[in-house]
GROMACS .gro file of C-alpha atoms in nm:
model
  258
    1ASN     CA    1 -22.532  -6.248  -2.086
    2ASN     CA    2 -22.333  -6.569  -2.072
    3LEU     CA    3 -22.456  -6.869  -2.270
    4ASN     CA    4 -22.543  -7.206  -2.123
    5THR     CA    5 -22.386  -7.530  -2.245
    6GLU     CA    6 -22.636  -7.588  -2.524
    7GLN     CA    7 -22.631  -7.226  -2.642
    8THR     CA    8 -22.251  -7.237  -2.651
    9ARG     CA    9 -22.264  -7.552  -2.862
   10VAL     CA   10 -22.505  -7.385  -3.108
   11MET     CA   11 -22.274  -7.083  -3.133
   12VAL     CA   12 -21.974  -7.310  -3.196
   13GLU     CA   13 -22.169  -7.494  -3.467
   14ASN     CA   14 -22.254  -7.164  -3.636
   15LEU     CA   15 -21.896  -7.037  -3.618
   16LEU     CA   16 -21.757  -7.362  -3.756
   17GLU     CA   17 -22.046  -7.405  -3.999
   18SER     CA   18 -22.093  -7.763  -3.894
   19HIS     CA   19 -22.342  -7.966  -3.692
   20ASN     CA   20 -22.098  -8.256  -3.658
   21ILE     CA   21 -21.890  -8.124  -3.368
   22PRO     CA   22 -21.745  -8.360  -3.104
   23LEU     CA   23 -21.919  -8.312  -2.770
   24TRP     CA   24 -21.585  -8.289  -2.590
   25LEU     CA   25 -21.484  -7.998  -2.814
   26SER     CA   26 -21.785  -7.783  -2.732
   27ASP     CA   27 -21.750  -7.883  -2.365
   28ILE     CA   28 -21.389  -7.756  -2.359
   29ILE     CA   29 -21.493  -7.431  -2.524
   30PHE     CA   30 -21.773  -7.384  -2.272
   31SER     CA   31 -21.539  -7.464  -1.983
   32GLU     CA   32 -21.276  -7.218  -2.101
   33SER     CA   33 -21.517  -6.942  -2.202
   34GLU     CA   34 -21.779  -7.001  -1.930
   35GLY     CA   35 -22.034  -6.913  -2.197
   36ASN     CA   36 -21.897  -6.565  -2.264
   37PRO     CA   37 -21.974  -6.507  -2.637
   38LEU     CA   38 -21.664  -6.292  -2.683
   39PHE     CA   39 -21.440  -6.565  -2.542
   40VAL     CA   40 -21.614  -6.834  -2.748
   41GLN     CA   41 -21.534  -6.639  -3.063
   42GLU     CA   42 -21.176  -6.572  -2.952
   43VAL     CA   43 -21.115  -6.942  -2.879
   44ILE     CA   44 -21.243  -7.044  -3.223
   45SER     CA   45 -21.041  -6.771  -3.397
   46TRP     CA   46 -20.726  -6.873  -3.213
   47TRP     CA   47 -20.768  -7.242  -3.292
   48ARG     CA   48 -20.824  -7.164  -3.659
   49ALA     CA   49 -20.515  -6.942  -3.678
   50SER     CA   50 -20.308  -7.202  -3.493
   51GLY     CA   51 -20.417  -7.485  -3.721
   52ILE     CA   52 -20.586  -7.673  -3.437
   53ILE     CA   53 -20.916  -7.658  -3.627
   54PRO     CA   54 -20.857  -7.862  -3.946
   55ARG     CA   55 -20.893  -7.716  -4.294
   56ASN     CA   56 -21.195  -7.785  -4.514
   57GLY     CA   57 -21.221  -8.150  -4.609
   58TYR     CA   58 -21.106  -8.274  -4.269
   59SER     CA   59 -21.335  -8.396  -3.995
   60LEU     CA   60 -21.355  -8.202  -3.671
   61HIS     CA   61 -21.331  -8.542  -3.503
   62ASP     CA   62 -20.968  -8.553  -3.623
   63ILE     CA   63 -20.868  -8.266  -3.397
   64ASP     CA   64 -20.577  -8.359  -3.170
   65ARG     CA   65 -20.694  -8.297  -2.814
   66THR     CA   66 -20.333  -8.272  -2.693
   67GLN     CA   67 -20.287  -7.960  -2.908
   68ILE     CA   68 -20.572  -7.773  -2.743
   69SER     CA   69 -20.449  -7.448  -2.588
   70ILE     CA   70 -20.602  -7.124  -2.464
   71PRO     CA   71 -20.566  -6.824  -2.695
   72PRO     CA   72 -20.328  -6.570  -2.545
   73LYS     CA   73 -20.545  -6.295  -2.690
   74ILE     CA   74 -20.805  -6.358  -2.420
   75TYR     CA   75 -20.544  -6.301  -2.152
   76ASP     CA   76 -20.414  -5.998  -2.340
   77LEU     CA   77 -20.763  -5.850  -2.363
   78LEU     CA   78 -20.819  -5.893  -1.992
   79ARG     CA   79 -20.470  -5.774  -1.904
   80VAL     CA   80 -20.524  -5.449  -2.092
   81ARG     CA   81 -20.866  -5.395  -1.936
   82ILE     CA   82 -20.729  -5.451  -1.586
   83SER     CA   83 -20.417  -5.238  -1.636
   84ASN     CA   84 -20.633  -4.945  -1.752
   85LEU     CA   85 -20.838  -4.939  -1.432
   86LYS     CA   86 -20.802  -4.664  -1.174
   87ASP     CA   87 -20.555  -4.756  -0.901
   88GLU     CA   88 -20.822  -4.803  -0.633
   89ASP     CA   89 -21.040  -5.011  -0.867
   90ARG     CA   90 -20.747  -5.237  -0.956
   91GLU     CA   91 -20.649  -5.270  -0.590
   92ILE     CA   92 -20.998  -5.394  -0.502
   93LEU     CA   93 -20.980  -5.643  -0.788
   94GLU     CA   94 -20.635  -5.765  -0.672
   95VAL     CA   95 -20.746  -5.821  -0.313
   96ALA     CA   96 -21.062  -5.995  -0.435
   97ALA     CA   97 -20.854  -6.221  -0.662
   98VAL     CA   98 -20.654  -6.335  -0.360
   99MET     CA   99 -20.974  -6.403  -0.164
  100GLY     CA  100 -21.137  -6.627  -0.420
  101GLU     CA  101 -21.405  -6.655  -0.686
  102VAL     CA  102 -21.666  -6.528  -0.437
  103PHE     CA  103 -21.568  -6.272  -0.173
  104ASP     CA  104 -21.717  -6.050   0.094
  105ILE     CA  105 -21.682  -5.676   0.032
  106GLU     CA  106 -21.649  -5.603   0.406
  107ASP     CA  107 -21.337  -5.820   0.418
  108VAL     CA  108 -21.197  -5.628   0.118
  109THR     CA  109 -21.266  -5.304   0.305
  110GLU     CA  110 -21.086  -5.433   0.617
  111ILE     CA  111 -20.776  -5.533   0.420
  112ILE     CA  112 -20.747  -5.222   0.201
  113GLY     CA  113 -20.846  -4.974   0.468
  114TYR     CA  114 -21.038  -4.731   0.245
  115PRO     CA  115 -21.369  -4.585   0.366
  116SER     CA  116 -21.656  -4.821   0.288
  117THR     CA  117 -21.821  -4.565   0.058
  118THR     CA  118 -21.503  -4.545  -0.151
  119ILE     CA  119 -21.492  -4.925  -0.180
  120LEU     CA  120 -21.860  -4.946  -0.274
  121ARG     CA  121 -21.832  -4.674  -0.540
  122ALA     CA  122 -21.530  -4.846  -0.693
  123THR     CA  123 -21.707  -5.182  -0.680
  124GLN     CA  124 -22.005  -5.028  -0.855
  125ARG     CA  125 -21.775  -4.911  -1.135
  126LEU     CA  126 -21.627  -5.260  -1.164
  127ILE     CA  127 -21.979  -5.398  -1.204
  128ARG     CA  128 -22.154  -5.139  -1.423
  129ASP     CA  129 -21.877  -4.973  -1.622
  130HIS     CA  130 -21.615  -5.245  -1.655
  131ARG     CA  131 -21.837  -5.556  -1.621
  132LEU     CA  132 -21.568  -5.741  -1.428
  133LEU     CA  133 -21.770  -5.829  -1.116
  134ASN     CA  134 -22.119  -5.950  -1.027
  135GLU     CA  135 -22.314  -5.847  -0.719
  136ASN     CA  136 -22.456  -6.140  -0.523
  137GLU     CA  137 -22.671  -6.155  -0.211
  138GLY     CA  138 -22.577  -5.954   0.095
  139ASN     CA  139 -22.220  -5.827   0.091
  140ARG     CA  140 -22.096  -6.096  -0.143
  141TYR     CA  141 -21.960  -6.038  -0.490
  142SER     CA  142 -21.806  -6.264  -0.751
  143PHE     CA  143 -21.591  -6.236  -1.060
  144ARG     CA  144 -21.791  -6.217  -1.380
  145HIS     CA  145 -21.559  -6.473  -1.536
  146GLY     CA  146 -21.305  -6.707  -1.377
  147LYS     CA  147 -21.031  -6.585  -1.608
  148ILE     CA  148 -21.075  -6.227  -1.488
  149ARG     CA  149 -20.970  -6.346  -1.144
  150GLU     CA  150 -20.692  -6.562  -1.290
  151VAL     CA  151 -20.537  -6.280  -1.495
  152THR     CA  152 -20.574  -6.030  -1.209
  153TYR     CA  153 -20.394  -6.267  -0.973
  154GLN     CA  154 -20.115  -6.337  -1.222
  155GLU     CA  155 -20.066  -5.968  -1.297
  156THR     CA  156 -20.029  -5.882  -0.927
  157THR     CA  157 -19.661  -5.882  -0.830
  158PRO     CA  158 -19.548  -6.180  -0.616
  159ASN     CA  159 -19.458  -5.966  -0.314
  160LEU     CA  160 -19.792  -5.786  -0.325
  161ARG     CA  161 -19.979  -6.118  -0.358
  162LYS     CA  162 -19.787  -6.246  -0.057
  163ALA     CA  163 -19.879  -5.936   0.143
  164TYR     CA  164 -20.247  -5.974   0.052
  165HIS     CA  165 -20.243  -6.340   0.155
  166ALA     CA  166 -20.083  -6.239   0.485
  167ALA     CA  167 -20.351  -5.974   0.539
  168TRP     CA  168 -20.617  -6.237   0.465
  169CYS     CA  169 -20.461  -6.465   0.730
  170ASP     CA  170 -20.452  -6.186   0.988
  171LEU     CA  171 -20.815  -6.104   0.917
  172HIS     CA  172 -20.946  -6.461   0.945
  173LEU     CA  173 -20.719  -6.604   1.213
  174THR     CA  174 -20.791  -6.317   1.451
  175GLY     CA  175 -21.166  -6.356   1.404
  176ALA     CA  176 -21.198  -6.005   1.261
  177THR     CA  177 -21.373  -6.122   0.945
  178ARG     CA  178 -21.746  -6.071   0.907
  179GLY     CA  179 -21.758  -6.248   0.574
  180ILE     CA  180 -21.736  -6.600   0.437
  181THR     CA  181 -21.613  -6.870   0.676
  182PRO     CA  182 -21.316  -7.040   0.508
  183SER     CA  183 -21.240  -7.412   0.504
  184GLN     CA  184 -20.932  -7.567   0.662
  185GLU     CA  185 -20.790  -7.611   0.312
  186GLU     CA  186 -20.835  -7.242   0.231
  187ILE     CA  187 -20.668  -7.129   0.553
  188ALA     CA  188 -20.375  -7.363   0.493
  189ASN     CA  189 -20.339  -7.241   0.134
  190HIS     CA  190 -20.341  -6.873   0.233
  191CYS     CA  191 -20.089  -6.931   0.513
  192MET     CA  192 -19.851  -7.108   0.275
  193ARG     CA  193 -19.887  -6.842   0.005
  194ALA     CA  194 -19.817  -6.581   0.272
  195GLY     CA  195 -19.493  -6.761   0.356
  196ARG     CA  196 -19.626  -6.873   0.695
  197GLU     CA  197 -19.559  -7.246   0.665
  198VAL     CA  198 -19.548  -7.313   1.039
  199GLN     CA  199 -19.877  -7.132   1.090
  200SER     CA  200 -20.032  -7.345   0.818
  201LEU     CA  201 -19.944  -7.679   0.987
  202PRO     CA  202 -20.260  -7.744   1.193
  203TYR     CA  203 -20.489  -7.646   0.905
  204LEU     CA  204 -20.289  -7.847   0.655
  205GLN     CA  205 -20.299  -8.149   0.887
  206ASN     CA  206 -20.677  -8.121   0.925
  207ALA     CA  207 -20.720  -8.084   0.549
  208ALA     CA  208 -20.497  -8.387   0.485
  209ARG     CA  209 -20.682  -8.601   0.739
  210ARG     CA  210 -21.021  -8.498   0.603
  211ALA     CA  211 -20.923  -8.574   0.243
  212THR     CA  212 -20.783  -8.914   0.346
  213GLU     CA  213 -21.098  -9.005   0.538
  214MET     CA  214 -21.310  -8.906   0.237
  215CYS     CA  215 -21.089  -9.124   0.010
  216ALA     CA  216 -20.994  -8.814  -0.191
  217TYR     CA  217 -20.646  -8.958  -0.230
  218ARG     CA  218 -20.513  -8.715  -0.490
  219GLU     CA  219 -20.589  -8.414  -0.269
  220ALA     CA  220 -20.474  -8.602   0.040
  221THR     CA  221 -20.139  -8.686  -0.120
  222THR     CA  222 -20.088  -8.320  -0.209
  223TYR     CA  223 -20.154  -8.211   0.149
  224TRP     CA  224 -19.939  -8.480   0.310
  225GLU     CA  225 -19.652  -8.409   0.071
  226ARG     CA  226 -19.676  -8.037   0.152
  227LEU     CA  227 -19.655  -8.130   0.520
  228GLU     CA  228 -19.351  -8.345   0.447
  229THR     CA  229 -19.181  -8.050   0.273
  230ILE     CA  230 -19.250  -7.822   0.569
  231TYR     CA  231 -19.129  -8.085   0.819
  232ASN     CA  232 -18.805  -8.125   0.622
  233ASN     CA  233 -18.740  -7.752   0.656
  234LEU     CA  234 -18.798  -7.746   1.031
  235THR     CA  235 -18.519  -7.812   1.279
  236ALA     CA  236 -18.746  -8.010   1.511
  237VAL     CA  237 -19.061  -8.205   1.438
  238GLU     CA  238 -19.267  -8.404   1.686
  239ALA     CA  239 -19.219  -8.776   1.640
  240ASP     CA  240 -19.594  -8.838   1.637
  241ALA     CA  241 -19.636  -8.599   1.345
  242GLU     CA  242 -19.373  -8.776   1.136
  243ILE     CA  243 -19.517  -9.116   1.222
  244GLU     CA  244 -19.866  -9.008   1.116
  245LEU     CA  245 -19.728  -8.859   0.794
  246ASN     CA  246 -19.554  -9.183   0.695
  247LEU     CA  247 -19.851  -9.398   0.794
  248ARG     CA  248 -20.097  -9.185   0.598
  249LEU     CA  249 -19.881  -9.176   0.283
  250GLY     CA  250 -19.835  -9.551   0.316
  251GLN     CA  251 -20.210  -9.597   0.348
  252ILE     CA  252 -20.272  -9.391   0.035
  253CYS     CA  253 -20.011  -9.587  -0.162
  254TYR     CA  254 -20.177  -9.910  -0.050
  255GLU     CA  255 -20.528  -9.792  -0.139
  256THR     CA  256 -20.429  -9.656  -0.481
  257GLY     CA  257 -20.183  -9.936  -0.564
  258ASP     CA  258 -19.891  -9.697  -0.611
   0.00000   0.00000   0.00000
């Protein structure tokens, strides 16, 4: 079972044989490990070997936060585990990684096209035998650890990722999904990752407007700048769209003082 924040801190104290550990240090370890004891130990081991954790006689408060990095061994461990899966098990994990941290198994079934019993048996293996997924309520499942999804996504070839994103778009934009209702931001992101920039425009516009209205200027800037990039690649753009883009970016610059 994963540890909570306090339990992680106690484990870090025991591993480092010190009760004088900066709070930010244990918070980073918890954030990166999500309380997984194996990952906590791997992070500490990596930092010791890399010299990030100071030698005896030096205070842990002297650790340079800018030198903090994630041990590659964690990624290597996960990469090996994922590569050793059966093809159908790995395919389910790849599609799920494209969908998100939490996903609906019926949507996975629609995209892959296997019989539902085959999907459910493979999912059961991923939960019980490989401990890579968790079963939630209804038809929803989630990755046991965020880095499992991250490594799975990275290890999927770019063209295959693009195809999965396109299949996700087809499923949701045609109303065929029976699973989780996505946000405008999610739809825009999947369209862009599928190489469907024009299709992403209305969703990206809605996401940009919503973020601006909520004063989430960092996210808003990202969305408006993505729109600007797409507009620049189009041969014709409606004048109203370009005017709104410039006005919104100007508004954000004014509000943030940039």
